mmCIF file of C-alpha atoms and ligand atoms in Angstrom:
data_model
loop_
_atom_site.group_PDB
_atom_site.id
_atom_site.type_symbol
_atom_site.label_atom_id
_atom_site.label_comp_id
_atom_site.label_asym_id
_atom_site.label_seq_id
_atom_site.Cartn_x
_atom_site.Cartn_y
_atom_site.Cartn_z
ATOM 1 C CA UNK A 281 148.952 44.086 64.273
ATOM 2 C CA UNK A 282 147.473 41.461 61.926
ATOM 3 C CA UNK A 283 149.059 38.085 61.312
ATOM 4 C CA UNK A 284 149.307 36.911 57.701
ATOM 5 C CA UNK A 285 150.135 33.333 56.701
ATOM 6 C CA UNK A 286 152.234 33.207 53.515
ATOM 7 C CA UNK A 287 152.015 30.039 51.376
ATOM 8 C CA UNK A 288 154.236 30.440 48.291
ATOM 9 C CA UNK A 289 153.548 26.939 46.862
ATOM 10 C CA UNK A 290 155.015 25.672 43.574
ATOM 11 C CA UNK A 291 156.224 26.963 40.195
ATOM 12 C CA UNK A 292 155.834 30.747 39.877
ATOM 13 C CA UNK A 293 154.020 30.836 43.248
ATOM 14 C CA UNK A 294 157.149 31.721 45.271
ATOM 15 C CA UNK A 295 158.223 34.303 42.647
ATOM 16 C CA UNK A 296 154.960 36.261 42.578
ATOM 17 C CA UNK A 297 154.241 35.877 46.308
ATOM 18 C CA UNK A 298 157.770 37.188 47.037
ATOM 19 C CA UNK A 299 156.877 40.313 45.012
ATOM 20 C CA UNK A 300 153.502 40.703 46.729
ATOM 21 C CA UNK A 301 155.060 40.300 50.177
ATOM 22 C CA UNK A 302 157.667 42.991 49.507
ATOM 23 C CA UNK A 303 154.876 45.365 48.414
ATOM 24 C CA UNK A 304 152.865 44.584 51.570
ATOM 25 C CA UNK A 305 155.933 45.149 53.762
ATOM 26 C CA UNK A 306 156.574 48.502 52.078
ATOM 27 C CA UNK A 307 152.921 49.514 52.374
ATOM 28 C CA UNK A 308 152.399 48.898 56.084
ATOM 29 C CA UNK A 309 154.147 47.860 59.263
ATOM 30 C CA UNK A 310 150.888 46.615 60.768
ATOM 31 C CA UNK A 311 151.364 43.077 59.452
ATOM 32 C CA UNK A 312 153.422 40.196 60.786
ATOM 33 C CA UNK A 313 154.154 37.218 58.561
ATOM 34 C CA UNK A 314 154.406 33.493 59.167
ATOM 35 C CA UNK A 315 155.248 31.085 56.344
ATOM 36 C CA UNK A 316 153.872 27.617 55.659
ATOM 37 C CA UNK A 317 154.312 24.988 52.980
ATOM 38 C CA UNK A 318 151.777 23.648 50.492
ATOM 39 C CA UNK A 319 151.809 21.645 47.269
ATOM 40 C CA UNK A 320 154.611 19.505 45.890
ATOM 41 C CA UNK A 321 157.281 21.163 48.002
ATOM 42 C CA UNK A 322 155.221 20.347 51.124
ATOM 43 C CA UNK A 323 154.753 16.774 49.949
ATOM 44 C CA UNK A 324 158.482 16.338 49.447
ATOM 45 C CA UNK A 325 159.301 17.809 52.887
ATOM 46 C CA UNK A 326 156.368 16.555 55.010
ATOM 47 C CA UNK A 327 154.620 13.809 52.994
ATOM 48 C CA UNK A 328 151.401 15.844 52.645
ATOM 49 C CA UNK A 329 150.214 18.411 50.085
ATOM 50 C CA UNK A 330 148.516 20.344 52.877
ATOM 51 C CA UNK A 331 150.305 19.471 56.152
ATOM 52 C CA UNK A 332 148.271 19.811 59.362
ATOM 53 C CA UNK A 333 150.771 22.426 60.592
ATOM 54 C CA UNK A 334 149.985 24.557 57.526
ATOM 55 C CA UNK A 335 146.248 24.290 58.122
ATOM 56 C CA UNK A 336 146.796 25.248 61.783
ATOM 57 C CA UNK A 337 148.861 28.273 60.705
ATOM 58 C CA UNK A 338 146.059 29.334 58.337
ATOM 59 C CA UNK A 339 143.456 28.949 61.067
ATOM 60 C CA UNK A 340 145.449 30.917 63.612
ATOM 61 C CA UNK A 341 146.264 33.796 61.238
ATOM 62 C CA UNK A 342 144.027 36.746 60.377
ATOM 63 C CA UNK A 343 144.316 35.875 56.691
ATOM 64 C CA UNK A 344 146.435 33.892 54.192
ATOM 65 C CA UNK A 345 148.219 34.895 51.000
ATOM 66 C CA UNK A 346 148.754 31.866 48.771
ATOM 67 C CA UNK A 347 150.617 31.476 45.436
ATOM 68 C CA UNK A 348 149.768 28.358 43.438
ATOM 69 C CA UNK A 349 150.359 24.618 43.409
ATOM 70 C CA UNK A 350 151.225 22.184 40.642
ATOM 71 C CA UNK A 351 148.835 19.266 40.219
ATOM 72 C CA UNK A 352 150.756 15.969 40.086
ATOM 73 C CA UNK A 353 149.606 13.019 37.957
ATOM 74 C CA UNK A 354 148.816 10.748 40.957
ATOM 75 C CA UNK A 355 145.232 9.372 40.634
ATOM 76 C CA UNK A 356 144.564 9.544 44.406
ATOM 77 C CA UNK A 357 145.728 13.182 44.647
ATOM 78 C CA UNK A 358 143.379 15.485 46.549
ATOM 79 C CA UNK A 359 143.934 19.157 45.763
ATOM 80 C CA UNK A 360 145.195 21.073 48.813
ATOM 81 C CA UNK A 361 143.306 24.094 47.451
ATOM 82 C CA UNK A 362 139.965 22.282 47.465
ATOM 83 C CA UNK A 363 140.869 20.891 50.891
ATOM 84 C CA UNK A 364 141.588 24.255 52.530
ATOM 85 C CA UNK A 365 138.512 25.820 50.911
ATOM 86 C CA UNK A 366 136.428 23.071 52.538
ATOM 87 C CA UNK A 367 138.237 22.938 55.896
ATOM 88 C CA UNK A 368 138.074 26.729 56.333
ATOM 89 C CA UNK A 369 134.492 27.029 54.969
ATOM 90 C CA UNK A 370 135.569 29.487 52.267
ATOM 91 C CA UNK A 371 132.211 29.501 50.477
ATOM 92 C CA UNK A 372 132.725 32.641 48.371
ATOM 93 C CA UNK A 373 135.339 33.170 45.684
ATOM 94 C CA UNK A 374 135.672 36.830 44.788
ATOM 95 C CA UNK A 375 137.427 37.505 41.480
ATOM 96 C CA UNK A 376 137.673 41.132 40.411
ATOM 97 C CA UNK A 377 139.214 41.681 36.983
ATOM 98 C CA UNK A 378 140.059 45.091 35.637
ATOM 99 C CA UNK A 379 142.241 46.312 32.836
ATOM 100 C CA UNK A 380 144.863 48.964 33.420
ATOM 101 C CA UNK A 381 146.086 51.622 31.015
ATOM 102 C CA UNK A 382 147.678 49.956 27.977
ATOM 103 C CA UNK A 383 146.211 46.524 28.802
ATOM 104 C CA UNK A 384 143.132 44.788 27.453
ATOM 105 C CA UNK A 385 142.257 43.643 23.946
ATOM 106 C CA UNK A 386 138.501 44.444 23.799
ATOM 107 C CA UNK A 387 138.315 47.751 25.578
ATOM 108 C CA UNK A 388 138.272 48.345 29.314
ATOM 109 C CA UNK A 389 136.942 45.717 31.664
ATOM 110 C CA UNK A 390 136.004 46.178 35.315
ATOM 111 C CA UNK A 391 134.022 43.175 36.447
ATOM 112 C CA UNK A 392 133.736 41.285 39.714
ATOM 113 C CA UNK A 393 132.952 37.597 39.440
ATOM 114 C CA UNK A 394 131.442 36.097 42.591
ATOM 115 C CA UNK A 395 131.871 32.346 42.291
ATOM 116 C CA UNK A 396 130.199 29.731 44.493
ATOM 117 C CA UNK A 397 133.196 27.966 46.030
ATOM 118 C CA UNK A 398 131.944 24.940 47.941
ATOM 119 C CA UNK A 399 130.051 22.522 45.707
ATOM 120 C CA UNK A 400 129.078 21.825 42.073
ATOM 121 C CA UNK A 401 131.659 19.884 40.047
ATOM 122 C CA UNK A 402 134.395 20.563 42.592
ATOM 123 C CA UNK A 403 133.240 17.968 45.108
ATOM 124 C CA UNK A 404 135.044 15.526 42.760
ATOM 125 C CA UNK A 405 132.318 12.945 43.155
ATOM 126 C CA UNK A 406 132.972 10.681 40.186
ATOM 127 C CA UNK A 407 131.751 7.091 39.910
ATOM 128 C CA UNK A 408 133.167 4.603 37.381
ATOM 129 C CA UNK A 409 131.213 1.703 35.914
ATOM 130 C CA UNK A 410 131.641 -0.597 32.901
ATOM 131 C CA UNK A 411 130.306 1.966 30.471
ATOM 132 C CA UNK A 412 132.067 5.123 31.669
ATOM 133 C CA UNK A 413 131.974 7.653 34.475
ATOM 134 C CA UNK A 414 129.164 9.540 36.203
ATOM 135 C CA UNK A 415 130.041 12.872 37.806
ATOM 136 C CA UNK A 416 127.704 14.059 40.547
ATOM 137 C CA UNK A 417 127.141 17.799 40.767
ATOM 138 C CA UNK A 418 125.347 19.017 43.858
ATOM 139 C CA UNK A 419 123.573 22.378 44.096
ATOM 140 C CA UNK A 420 122.035 23.120 47.484
ATOM 141 C CA UNK A 421 119.595 25.834 48.472
ATOM 142 C CA UNK A 422 121.901 26.873 51.345
ATOM 143 C CA UNK A 423 124.956 27.334 49.107
ATOM 144 C CA UNK A 424 122.910 29.315 46.539
ATOM 145 C CA UNK A 425 121.485 31.585 49.226
ATOM 146 C CA UNK A 426 124.900 32.129 50.813
ATOM 147 C CA UNK A 427 126.674 33.068 47.596
ATOM 148 C CA UNK A 428 123.860 35.231 46.197
ATOM 149 C CA UNK A 429 123.534 36.983 49.570
ATOM 150 C CA UNK A 430 127.310 37.543 49.556
ATOM 151 C CA UNK A 431 127.159 39.004 46.013
ATOM 152 C CA UNK A 432 124.304 41.370 46.909
ATOM 153 C CA UNK A 433 126.073 42.535 50.054
ATOM 154 C CA UNK A 434 129.360 43.009 48.175
ATOM 155 C CA UNK A 435 127.653 44.975 45.369
ATOM 156 C CA UNK A 436 125.740 47.234 47.764
ATOM 157 C CA UNK A 437 128.780 47.951 49.963
ATOM 158 C CA UNK A 438 130.989 48.534 46.912
ATOM 159 C CA UNK A 439 128.522 50.944 45.277
ATOM 160 C CA UNK A 440 128.101 48.638 42.267
ATOM 161 C CA UNK A 441 125.093 49.109 39.975
ATOM 162 C CA UNK A 442 124.053 45.669 38.731
ATOM 163 C CA UNK A 443 124.365 41.925 39.323
ATOM 164 C CA UNK A 444 124.132 39.438 36.491
ATOM 165 C CA UNK A 445 123.217 35.855 37.365
ATOM 166 C CA UNK A 446 125.091 33.532 34.988
ATOM 167 C CA UNK A 447 123.626 30.020 34.619
ATOM 168 C CA UNK A 448 122.581 27.250 32.221
ATOM 169 C CA UNK A 449 119.012 26.798 33.447
ATOM 170 C CA UNK A 450 117.720 26.146 29.925
ATOM 171 C CA UNK A 451 119.480 22.738 30.078
ATOM 172 C CA UNK A 452 120.121 22.093 33.774
ATOM 173 C CA UNK A 453 116.552 23.041 34.629
ATOM 174 C CA UNK A 454 116.483 21.709 38.195
ATOM 175 C CA UNK A 455 119.960 22.578 39.518
ATOM 176 C CA UNK A 456 120.757 25.812 37.672
ATOM 177 C CA UNK A 457 117.014 26.528 37.780
ATOM 178 C CA UNK A 458 117.221 26.468 41.597
ATOM 179 C CA UNK A 459 120.150 28.913 41.538
ATOM 180 C CA UNK A 460 118.274 31.246 39.163
ATOM 181 C CA UNK A 461 115.011 31.171 41.105
ATOM 182 C CA UNK A 462 116.815 31.952 44.366
ATOM 183 C CA UNK A 463 118.602 34.825 42.616
ATOM 184 C CA UNK A 464 115.256 36.227 41.372
ATOM 185 C CA UNK A 465 113.669 35.920 44.828
ATOM 186 C CA UNK A 466 116.582 37.456 46.697
ATOM 187 C CA UNK A 467 116.982 40.334 44.246
ATOM 188 C CA UNK A 468 113.269 41.181 44.350
ATOM 189 C CA UNK A 469 113.214 40.919 48.137
ATOM 190 C CA UNK A 470 116.396 42.902 48.638
ATOM 191 C CA UNK A 471 114.588 46.159 47.879
ATOM 192 C CA UNK A 472 117.885 47.528 46.695
ATOM 193 C CA UNK A 473 118.607 49.819 43.799
ATOM 194 C CA UNK A 474 120.750 47.138 42.191
ATOM 195 C CA UNK A 475 119.702 46.145 38.683
ATOM 196 C CA UNK A 476 119.172 42.387 38.283
ATOM 197 C CA UNK A 477 120.285 40.795 35.034
ATOM 198 C CA UNK A 478 120.489 37.163 33.801
ATOM 199 C CA UNK A 479 122.547 35.442 31.107
ATOM 200 C CA UNK A 480 123.279 31.932 29.932
ATOM 201 C CA UNK A 481 126.909 30.944 30.554
ATOM 202 C CA UNK A 482 127.682 30.549 26.845
ATOM 203 C CA UNK A 483 126.404 33.977 25.843
ATOM 204 C CA UNK A 484 128.002 35.543 28.937
ATOM 205 C CA UNK A 485 131.393 34.128 27.838
ATOM 206 C CA UNK A 486 130.917 35.679 24.388
ATOM 207 C CA UNK A 487 129.775 39.050 25.764
ATOM 208 C CA UNK A 488 132.679 39.198 28.213
ATOM 209 C CA UNK A 489 134.971 39.168 25.180
ATOM 210 C CA UNK A 490 132.986 41.373 22.794
ATOM 211 C CA UNK A 491 131.387 43.846 25.206
ATOM 212 C CA UNK A 492 132.941 43.537 28.685
ATOM 213 C CA UNK A 493 131.578 46.923 29.769
ATOM 214 C CA UNK A 494 128.045 45.477 29.993
ATOM 215 C CA UNK A 495 129.029 43.536 33.148
ATOM 216 C CA UNK A 496 129.447 44.889 36.654
ATOM 217 C CA UNK A 497 129.080 42.082 39.246
ATOM 218 C CA UNK A 498 128.481 38.501 38.076
ATOM 219 C CA UNK A 499 127.241 35.810 40.457
ATOM 220 C CA UNK A 500 127.558 32.250 39.274
ATOM 221 C CA UNK A 501 128.098 28.582 40.073
ATOM 222 C CA UNK A 502 131.493 27.097 40.834
ATOM 223 C CA UNK A 503 132.820 25.852 37.488
ATOM 224 C CA UNK A 504 131.238 28.649 35.421
ATOM 225 C CA UNK A 505 132.963 31.172 37.707
ATOM 226 C CA UNK A 506 136.310 29.412 37.344
ATOM 227 C CA UNK A 507 136.141 29.494 33.546
ATOM 228 C CA UNK A 508 134.587 32.963 33.205
ATOM 229 C CA UNK A 509 137.235 34.543 35.418
ATOM 230 C CA UNK A 510 139.981 33.238 33.097
ATOM 231 C CA UNK A 511 138.028 34.642 30.114
ATOM 232 C CA UNK A 512 137.818 37.998 31.894
ATOM 233 C CA UNK A 513 141.543 37.841 32.743
ATOM 234 C CA UNK A 514 142.301 37.215 29.062
ATOM 235 C CA UNK A 515 140.345 40.333 28.145
ATOM 236 C CA UNK A 516 142.276 42.344 30.753
ATOM 237 C CA UNK A 517 145.622 41.218 29.337
ATOM 238 C CA UNK A 518 146.273 37.705 30.659
ATOM 239 C CA UNK A 519 146.123 35.469 33.704
ATOM 240 C CA UNK A 520 148.607 37.711 35.481
ATOM 241 C CA UNK A 521 145.793 40.266 35.970
ATOM 242 C CA UNK A 522 143.288 38.278 38.020
ATOM 243 C CA UNK A 523 143.536 38.427 41.819
ATOM 244 C CA UNK A 524 141.090 36.510 43.980
ATOM 245 C CA UNK A 525 139.835 36.031 47.506
ATOM 246 C CA UNK A 526 138.361 32.908 49.089
ATOM 247 C CA UNK A 527 136.134 34.156 51.874
ATOM 248 C CA UNK A 528 134.225 32.461 54.670
ATOM 249 C CA UNK A 529 132.592 33.491 57.943
ATOM 250 C CA UNK A 530 135.837 33.166 59.930
ATOM 251 C CA UNK A 531 138.741 32.687 57.535
ATOM 252 C CA UNK A 532 140.023 34.080 54.246
ATOM 253 C CA UNK A 533 142.659 33.124 51.683
ATOM 254 C CA UNK A 534 143.795 35.449 48.902
ATOM 255 C CA UNK A 535 145.550 34.122 45.793
ATOM 256 C CA UNK A 536 146.225 35.006 42.174
ATOM 257 C CA UNK A 537 143.652 33.144 40.049
ATOM 258 C CA UNK A 538 146.384 31.639 37.866
ATOM 259 C CA UNK A 539 148.201 28.338 38.420
ATOM 260 C CA UNK A 540 151.880 27.513 38.909
ATOM 261 C CA UNK A 541 152.729 28.202 35.217
ATOM 262 C CA UNK A 542 155.508 25.591 34.872
ATOM 263 C CA UNK A 543 156.211 26.868 31.339
ATOM 264 C CA UNK A 544 157.650 30.144 32.689
ATOM 265 C CA UNK A 545 158.656 29.128 36.208
ATOM 266 C CA UNK A 546 162.235 30.142 37.050
ATOM 267 C CA UNK A 547 162.538 32.562 34.102
ATOM 268 C CA UNK A 548 161.671 35.656 36.178
ATOM 269 C CA UNK A 549 159.033 36.529 33.546
ATOM 270 C CA UNK A 550 155.875 35.924 35.582
ATOM 271 C CA UNK A 551 153.593 38.922 35.928
ATOM 272 C CA UNK A 552 153.208 39.578 39.687
ATOM 273 C CA UNK A 553 150.185 41.904 39.270
ATOM 274 C CA UNK A 554 147.545 39.329 40.286
ATOM 275 C CA UNK A 555 149.547 38.372 43.398
ATOM 276 C CA UNK A 556 150.160 42.020 44.366
ATOM 277 C CA UNK A 557 146.464 42.852 43.873
ATOM 278 C CA UNK A 558 145.489 39.753 45.888
ATOM 279 C CA UNK A 559 147.564 41.253 48.714
ATOM 280 C CA UNK A 560 145.649 44.523 48.328
ATOM 281 C CA UNK A 561 142.328 42.626 48.441
ATOM 282 C CA UNK A 562 143.508 40.977 51.642
ATOM 283 C CA UNK A 563 144.283 44.375 53.201
ATOM 284 C CA UNK A 564 140.783 45.622 52.313
ATOM 285 C CA UNK A 565 139.331 42.497 53.924
ATOM 286 C CA UNK A 566 141.414 43.274 57.039
ATOM 287 C CA UNK A 567 139.903 46.797 57.191
ATOM 288 C CA UNK A 568 143.007 48.469 55.751
ATOM 289 C CA UNK A 569 141.227 49.985 52.740
ATOM 290 C CA UNK A 570 143.431 53.048 52.394
ATOM 291 C CA UNK A 571 146.616 50.999 52.258
ATOM 292 C CA UNK A 572 144.958 48.667 49.746
ATOM 293 C CA UNK A 573 144.073 51.641 47.568
ATOM 294 C CA UNK A 574 147.636 52.958 47.670
ATOM 295 C CA UNK A 575 148.873 49.611 46.300
ATOM 296 C CA UNK A 576 146.194 49.483 43.582
ATOM 297 C CA UNK A 577 147.034 53.020 42.534
ATOM 298 C CA UNK A 578 150.747 52.229 42.414
ATOM 299 C CA UNK A 579 150.085 49.225 40.141
ATOM 300 C CA UNK A 580 147.917 51.380 37.855
ATOM 301 C CA UNK A 581 150.632 54.043 37.865
ATOM 302 C CA UNK A 582 153.344 51.541 36.882
ATOM 303 C CA UNK A 583 151.272 50.479 33.862
ATOM 304 C CA UNK A 584 150.211 53.965 32.833
ATOM 305 C CA UNK A 585 153.864 55.077 32.920
ATOM 306 C CA UNK A 586 154.589 52.397 30.318
ATOM 307 C CA UNK A 587 156.215 49.730 32.474
ATOM 308 C CA UNK A 588 154.780 46.699 30.729
ATOM 309 C CA UNK A 589 155.329 43.098 31.774
ATOM 310 C CA UNK A 590 156.479 40.350 29.374
ATOM 311 C CA UNK A 591 152.935 38.966 28.923
ATOM 312 C CA UNK A 592 151.942 42.356 27.456
ATOM 313 C CA UNK A 593 154.922 42.440 25.112
ATOM 314 C CA UNK A 594 156.907 44.611 27.530
ATOM 315 C CA UNK A 595 160.358 44.056 29.020
ATOM 316 C CA UNK A 596 159.582 43.903 32.734
ATOM 317 C CA UNK A 597 159.866 40.677 34.689
ATOM 318 C CA UNK A 598 158.470 40.055 38.176
ATOM 319 C CA UNK A 599 161.211 41.901 40.032
ATOM 320 C CA UNK A 600 161.621 44.954 37.838
ATOM 321 C CA UNK A 601 157.849 45.485 37.571
ATOM 322 C CA UNK A 602 157.570 45.217 41.365
ATOM 323 C CA UNK A 603 160.376 47.756 41.704
ATOM 324 C CA UNK A 604 158.298 50.230 39.667
ATOM 325 C CA UNK A 605 155.274 49.575 41.887
ATOM 326 C CA UNK A 606 157.433 50.214 44.974
ATOM 327 C CA UNK A 607 158.803 53.397 43.391
ATOM 328 C CA UNK A 608 155.286 54.628 42.627
ATOM 329 C CA UNK A 609 154.304 53.964 46.239
ATOM 330 C CA UNK A 610 157.367 55.805 47.536
ATOM 331 C CA UNK A 611 156.933 58.841 45.310
ATOM 332 C CA UNK A 612 153.131 58.831 45.639
ATOM 333 C CA UNK A 613 153.121 59.219 41.903
ATOM 334 C CA UNK A 614 149.750 57.473 41.797
ATOM 335 C CA UNK A 615 146.783 58.001 39.500
HETATM 336 P P1 NAD B 187 148.410 28.412 34.601
HETATM 337 O O1 NAD B 187 147.474 29.442 35.124
HETATM 338 O O2 NAD B 187 149.497 27.991 35.482
HETATM 339 O O3 NAD B 187 149.055 28.927 33.207
HETATM 340 C C1 NAD B 187 148.260 29.117 32.032
HETATM 341 C C2 NAD B 187 149.065 30.032 31.072
HETATM 342 O O4 NAD B 187 149.064 31.361 31.603
HETATM 343 C C3 NAD B 187 150.509 29.606 30.938
HETATM 344 O O5 NAD B 187 150.923 29.835 29.611
HETATM 345 C C4 NAD B 187 151.259 30.537 31.879
HETATM 346 O O6 NAD B 187 152.586 30.809 31.507
HETATM 347 C C5 NAD B 187 150.397 31.797 31.829
HETATM 348 N N1 NAD B 187 150.448 32.501 33.111
HETATM 349 C C6 NAD B 187 149.862 32.124 34.272
HETATM 350 N N2 NAD B 187 150.143 32.981 35.239
HETATM 351 C C7 NAD B 187 150.937 33.930 34.671
HETATM 352 C C8 NAD B 187 151.575 35.098 35.184
HETATM 353 N N3 NAD B 187 151.455 35.473 36.473
HETATM 354 N N4 NAD B 187 152.323 35.846 34.336
HETATM 355 C C9 NAD B 187 152.455 35.494 33.039
HETATM 356 N N5 NAD B 187 151.862 34.402 32.502
HETATM 357 C C10 NAD B 187 151.119 33.620 33.324
HETATM 358 O O7 NAD B 187 147.495 27.163 34.189
HETATM 359 P P2 NAD B 187 147.952 25.735 33.664
HETATM 360 O O8 NAD B 187 149.174 25.850 32.817
HETATM 361 O O9 NAD B 187 146.720 25.154 33.102
HETATM 362 O O10 NAD B 187 148.297 24.929 34.993
HETATM 363 C C11 NAD B 187 149.633 24.771 35.500
HETATM 364 C C12 NAD B 187 149.548 24.060 36.846
HETATM 365 O O11 NAD B 187 148.908 24.908 37.800
HETATM 366 C C13 NAD B 187 148.732 22.760 36.793
HETATM 367 O O12 NAD B 187 149.387 21.790 37.571
HETATM 368 C C14 NAD B 187 147.395 23.170 37.379
HETATM 369 O O13 NAD B 187 146.700 22.084 37.925
HETATM 370 C C15 NAD B 187 147.832 24.186 38.410
HETATM 371 N N6 NAD B 187 146.814 25.166 38.828
HETATM 372 C C16 NAD B 187 146.857 25.542 40.128
HETATM 373 C C17 NAD B 187 145.958 26.508 40.569
HETATM 374 C C18 NAD B 187 146.045 26.925 42.022
HETATM 375 O O14 NAD B 187 147.012 26.595 42.684
HETATM 376 N N7 NAD B 187 145.062 27.648 42.545
HETATM 377 C C19 NAD B 187 145.061 27.117 39.694
HETATM 378 C C20 NAD B 187 145.085 26.736 38.346
HETATM 379 C C21 NAD B 187 145.974 25.759 37.913
#
């Protein structure tokens, strides 16, 4: 039995995590669930965006499934997401994006973005002076080696064929140059059959839209990975299609890549696909690959049978789409 911490969060978080949890419960009885609070709802109830009790629950569980939080306007706000990534040493952010039948504007996409998750712009190190603001962006050899090693290992174990290093070393010669040189060294030393490729972030963004099939696994720095994964999600059909996993040596947190979507919160129109697929990623991480595959196949089956969500111009909201996924799982009418 594995213990999963559920953190619904704010906005559409509780809606899509409710759908994902019902799929997980239908898929296996080898999970037990505990629930914690995070985000604005946690602040209102406990005076903290990431209460200590929540962090303890995350640490004592085998994995966590998290929805999304809304960022308040307060200037001294520290993101609970950045905090748990740091506290749990979740150095790798794995963001697979694939289109399903009847989704995707530029042809099929099946790309995995491996995003460095611990430094770069996200250390929020900003210094004001009379003339403006200086933002410090740190790139360390250790973080580059960890994330590139993770990407190589992931690609080899997943039977992937190539890794593209995405960077801006033509401008950020020292910092992105360090990332690129470590990539070149590790790929040449890996002795693997993986093809090594390199692209500047700007041209990679363009190619993801015009020719997504040229990418297999992408490894990149923190902010580039954040932006590129939303570009890839757009190509697949929208933000509702991008699951993600934050992975470290001991802990893991899986979450849809999207935010709390206040514009559609409470309407029942949120696409739960990214949350459901984040649950499947979590199962694979917990060595339950077959169960994960049955969920992924059921999602693909729901789309290929024409059950389209609102973001694709269809008529299915979170609950009715999830019902079709559950039906596909029950009837094994999978692809
Ligand atoms: P967002 O991802 O919440 O929404 C962007 C757009 O995509 C919106 O139009 C929204 O309706 C749509 N969208 C997102 N998820 C969808 C889904 N599952 N189905 C259908 N449509 C979906 O980004 P935003 O609007 O820039 O941010 C809203 C809030 O979320 C902000 O407070 C932001 O800081 C926060 N945020 C949180 C996280 C997180 O918790 N990890 C990540 C990103 C943004």
